[in-house]
């Protein structure tokens, strides 16, 4: 039952901070969030050790009965989910600690909300990872979407941030829609949502129908992991605070897509046509995002594109049937991507959150030596240089793709060449060269406080050593791969070539970058604008949709509905006015006034017989008596 | 034509002449006299009817009416004298206070 605590700690932290954060204060809230995450990590280790021996499930309760089938919510621990849980908790803990330093200048401005969201983010991700059924996974999936929306738009005074948050939410919604229908189709095909039951029955289902379900599920992964064509939210999500970017890109949000495909891999495996689509989308995104990263100049967006590209590689590996390499790359990637983001955040922090462009800073090597070191550890790991983490995992993917197809191998090698080039381009521009920030900023950039540096160093150590766990990881997932020495050497050489190119251009200036920029401007713009997809979405689809809505509003609402209503209004007034004149004035009023006038006049006349003369009264008496007697005689006689 | 019918006709004549006297004449004393004329016309009618049908109730009633008429004349004359003394009126056209 202590396995349940893993998921409850972040949730408790979320509730505590969310409900009482204002009274607790921002620093206490931060510490509670860190504790929730760290305790989850501690409790995930015994669960991991237990799961390595034998996978086990924790049943929580019967959630809902669907016809003959009762859906039981529960957690499932096997090596895949247990290792991912530990990884997510460890990286999140580091990022949470880092965020104390990063957000310090905002303390006192309701920053506890930030920590509540972070804890909720972690909780949702753990729910995705550990859930033993698709519905539980979907809960986490939506929770992650919500938390990312709240965190990307955390600086909600800025229009840009709220727009980015909205974009992320809408893009994810498209993916979630597909994912939901994937779950429906899985339930339709299997009559079950429990993962283990699905895996045991997967061979009995028609692969064509399964292919459709798999494509729908993959649609969800595309949205969540920022793959083409639902990718534009990912670079724009950089509007959030840097710890959020780090969390989003390393362990929580985008990893969910890859993890989901890996989790449901038996299902995907049984639908080979679906896997081809996964590979195609992955490969496309890998190339697309690396090209965009080579030309972008935003500190964080370059790293964001790099994430897209690495996730594309993971999907490619999943698509060609190498699930374990993909998951191992996800693990190592979490370390060095978090590290890169935290280092970038350290630079942004040094400039008091005003630095955005890599050409706005320069020569930071002497001011920020530790950040310099950690950034380059991350960059080396990303580029795949021995012995850093990326080398081991990326090498597996490269080897698998060469096994699958030689052309595919060349393609992946080219992507890793680009990867090495763009990340070192960013590093060289920021840490070498002239101090471009001179004159724009009054203070000298300073090294970050130790509360930020310690997580960075821990992650740097992780990025260095985690690759050596490859053998252990593969044994845990019951897989074994031979190292291909020639592929390993060639991929390191390719990465070194990329680094060398970046070095020559941006440090030695053998080719002048500005002249190069001028001559390659159209290509540069194309890459930077992500082949104009973002512009197409924003200007074409979004604005087209807005224009369509506005047009429909004018035609449908203003013209048809309002016109109809106004016509009714007009007619009603006409009819009512007619009735008023005819009925009220000419009939009722005339009658009432007539009665009044008649009574008035008649009274005037009638009062004249009231003379007061005794003789008259006697005459009336006589008249009355005669009439009465006449009546009596007439009727009685 | 029986003699009783002549009595009835005389009584109707007496009653009507009293009634017209009340309607037409203005002098208060004349009014009182006319009222007496009406009463006696009715008395004559009652007694004549008794004679015709051979009963006695009409004659008893006539006796009552004589008594009432005597009392009425006493009160009426008293009122007329009082009004004359108080206001100086002697004609009914001057007494129109009933209207107010």
JSON list of N, CA, C and O in Angstrom, two decimals, chain A residues 610-613 615 617-619 622, chain B residues 19 22-23 25 92-93 95-96 99:
[
{"chain": "A", "resi": 610, "resn": "UNK", "atom": "N", "xyz": [-86.06, 66.84, -7.69]},
{"chain": "A", "resi": 610, "resn": "UNK", "atom": "CA", "xyz": [-85.97, 66.94, -6.23]},
{"chain": "A", "resi": 610, "resn": "UNK", "atom": "C", "xyz": [-86.25, 68.40, -5.83]},
{"chain": "A", "resi": 610, "resn": "UNK", "atom": "O", "xyz": [-85.34, 69.15, -5.54]},
{"chain": "A", "resi": 611, "resn": "UNK", "atom": "N", "xyz": [-87.55, 68.77, -5.89]},
{"chain": "A", "resi": 611, "resn": "UNK", "atom": "CA", "xyz": [-87.85, 70.20, -5.68]},
{"chain": "A", "resi": 611, "resn": "UNK", "atom": "C", "xyz": [-87.98, 70.58, -4.23]},
{"chain": "A", "resi": 611, "resn": "UNK", "atom": "O", "xyz": [-87.76, 71.72, -3.85]},
{"chain": "A", "resi": 612, "resn": "UNK", "atom": "N", "xyz": [-88.36, 69.60, -3.39]},
{"chain": "A", "resi": 612, "resn": "UNK", "atom": "CA", "xyz": [-88.62, 69.93, -1.99]},
{"chain": "A", "resi": 612, "resn": "UNK", "atom": "C", "xyz": [-90.05, 70.38, -1.75]},
{"chain": "A", "resi": 612, "resn": "UNK", "atom": "O", "xyz": [-90.46, 70.57, -0.62]},
{"chain": "A", "resi": 613, "resn": "UNK", "atom": "N", "xyz": [-90.82, 70.50, -2.82]},
{"chain": "A", "resi": 613, "resn": "UNK", "atom": "CA", "xyz": [-92.21, 70.97, -2.67]},
{"chain": "A", "resi": 613, "resn": "UNK", "atom": "C", "xyz": [-93.12, 69.82, -2.29]},
{"chain": "A", "resi": 613, "resn": "UNK", "atom": "O", "xyz": [-93.10, 68.77, -2.95]},
{"chain": "A", "resi": 615, "resn": "UNK", "atom": "N", "xyz": [-96.24, 69.45, -2.59]},
{"chain": "A", "resi": 615, "resn": "UNK", "atom": "CA", "xyz": [-97.26, 69.16, -3.58]},
{"chain": "A", "resi": 615, "resn": "UNK", "atom": "C", "xyz": [-96.73, 68.23, -4.66]},
{"chain": "A", "resi": 615, "resn": "UNK", "atom": "O", "xyz": [-97.37, 67.28, -5.07]},
{"chain": "A", "resi": 617, "resn": "UNK", "atom": "N", "xyz": [-94.27, 66.15, -4.37]},
{"chain": "A", "resi": 617, "resn": "UNK", "atom": "CA", "xyz": [-94.03, 64.83, -3.81]},
{"chain": "A", "resi": 617, "resn": "UNK", "atom": "C", "xyz": [-95.31, 64.04, -3.77]},
{"chain": "A", "resi": 617, "resn": "UNK", "atom": "O", "xyz": [-95.33, 62.85, -4.11]},
{"chain": "A", "resi": 618, "resn": "UNK", "atom": "N", "xyz": [-96.38, 64.71, -3.41]},
{"chain": "A", "resi": 618, "resn": "UNK", "atom": "CA", "xyz": [-97.66, 64.01, -3.35]},
{"chain": "A", "resi": 618, "resn": "UNK", "atom": "C", "xyz": [-98.07, 63.59, -4.76]},
{"chain": "A", "resi": 618, "resn": "UNK", "atom": "O", "xyz": [-98.55, 62.47, -4.96]},
{"chain": "A", "resi": 619, "resn": "UNK", "atom": "N", "xyz": [-97.80, 64.46, -5.74]},
{"chain": "A", "resi": 619, "resn": "UNK", "atom": "CA", "xyz": [-98.13, 64.09, -7.12]},
{"chain": "A", "resi": 619, "resn": "UNK", "atom": "C", "xyz": [-97.34, 62.86, -7.55]},
{"chain": "A", "resi": 619, "resn": "UNK", "atom": "O", "xyz": [-97.88, 61.94, -8.15]},
{"chain": "A", "resi": 622, "resn": "UNK", "atom": "N", "xyz": [-98.76, 59.84, -6.04]},
{"chain": "A", "resi": 622, "resn": "UNK", "atom": "CA", "xyz": [-99.95, 59.41, -6.75]},
{"chain": "A", "resi": 622, "resn": "UNK", "atom": "C", "xyz": [-99.56, 58.64, -8.00]},
{"chain": "A", "resi": 622, "resn": "UNK", "atom": "O", "xyz": [-100.02, 57.53, -8.25]},
{"chain": "B", "resi": 19, "resn": "UNK", "atom": "N", "xyz": [-107.29, 64.62, -2.81]},
{"chain": "B", "resi": 19, "resn": "UNK", "atom": "CA", "xyz": [-105.94, 64.42, -3.37]},
{"chain": "B", "resi": 19, "resn": "UNK", "atom": "C", "xyz": [-105.53, 65.59, -4.25]},
{"chain": "B", "resi": 19, "resn": "UNK", "atom": "O", "xyz": [-104.42, 66.14, -4.12]},
{"chain": "B", "resi": 22, "resn": "UNK", "atom": "N", "xyz": [-104.66, 68.48, -2.16]},
{"chain": "B", "resi": 22, "resn": "UNK", "atom": "CA", "xyz": [-103.29, 68.40, -1.61]},
{"chain": "B", "resi": 22, "resn": "UNK", "atom": "C", "xyz": [-102.26, 68.78, -2.67]},
{"chain": "B", "resi": 22, "resn": "UNK", "atom": "O", "xyz": [-101.30, 69.49, -2.41]},
{"chain": "B", "resi": 23, "resn": "UNK", "atom": "N", "xyz": [-102.51, 68.31, -3.92]},
{"chain": "B", "resi": 23, "resn": "UNK", "atom": "CA", "xyz": [-101.51, 68.56, -4.97]},
{"chain": "B", "resi": 23, "resn": "UNK", "atom": "C", "xyz": [-101.53, 70.02, -5.40]},
{"chain": "B", "resi": 23, "resn": "UNK", "atom": "O", "xyz": [-100.48, 70.63, -5.59]},
{"chain": "B", "resi": 25, "resn": "UNK", "atom": "N", "xyz": [-103.41, 72.95, -4.06]},
{"chain": "B", "resi": 25, "resn": "UNK", "atom": "CA", "xyz": [-103.45, 74.07, -3.15]},
{"chain": "B", "resi": 25, "resn": "UNK", "atom": "C", "xyz": [-102.16, 74.22, -2.41]},
{"chain": "B", "resi": 25, "resn": "UNK", "atom": "O", "xyz": [-101.42, 73.25, -2.21]},
{"chain": "B", "resi": 92, "resn": "UNK", "atom": "N", "xyz": [-97.30, 76.18, 1.34]},
{"chain": "B", "resi": 92, "resn": "UNK", "atom": "CA", "xyz": [-96.37, 75.03, 1.30]},
{"chain": "B", "resi": 92, "resn": "UNK", "atom": "C", "xyz": [-95.20, 75.30, 0.36]},
{"chain": "B", "resi": 92, "resn": "UNK", "atom": "O", "xyz": [-94.16, 74.68, 0.46]},
{"chain": "B", "resi": 93, "resn": "UNK", "atom": "N", "xyz": [-95.38, 76.27, -0.59]},
{"chain": "B", "resi": 93, "resn": "UNK", "atom": "CA", "xyz": [-94.26, 76.52, -1.52]},
{"chain": "B", "resi": 93, "resn": "UNK", "atom": "C", "xyz": [-93.06, 77.14, -0.82]},
{"chain": "B", "resi": 93, "resn": "UNK", "atom": "O", "xyz": [-91.95, 77.12, -1.35]},
{"chain": "B", "resi": 95, "resn": "UNK", "atom": "N", "xyz": [-91.99, 76.01, 2.09]},
{"chain": "B", "resi": 95, "resn": "UNK", "atom": "CA", "xyz": [-91.30, 74.97, 2.87]},
{"chain": "B", "resi": 95, "resn": "UNK", "atom": "C", "xyz": [-90.62, 74.01, 1.89]},
{"chain": "B", "resi": 95, "resn": "UNK", "atom": "O", "xyz": [-91.19, 73.03, 1.44]},
{"chain": "B", "resi": 96, "resn": "UNK", "atom": "N", "xyz": [-89.36, 74.33, 1.52]},
{"chain": "B", "resi": 96, "resn": "UNK", "atom": "CA", "xyz": [-88.63, 73.43, 0.60]},
{"chain": "B", "resi": 96, "resn": "UNK", "atom": "C", "xyz": [-87.39, 72.85, 1.27]},
{"chain": "B", "resi": 96, "resn": "UNK", "atom": "O", "xyz": [-86.47, 72.38, 0.61]},
{"chain": "B", "resi": 99, "resn": "UNK", "atom": "N", "xyz": [-85.67, 69.37, 0.48]},
{"chain": "B", "resi": 99, "resn": "UNK", "atom": "CA", "xyz": [-84.70, 69.15, -0.60]},
{"chain": "B", "resi": 99, "resn": "UNK", "atom": "C", "xyz": [-83.26, 69.15, -0.08]},
{"chain": "B", "resi": 99, "resn": "UNK", "atom": "O", "xyz": [-82.39, 68.49, -0.62]}
]
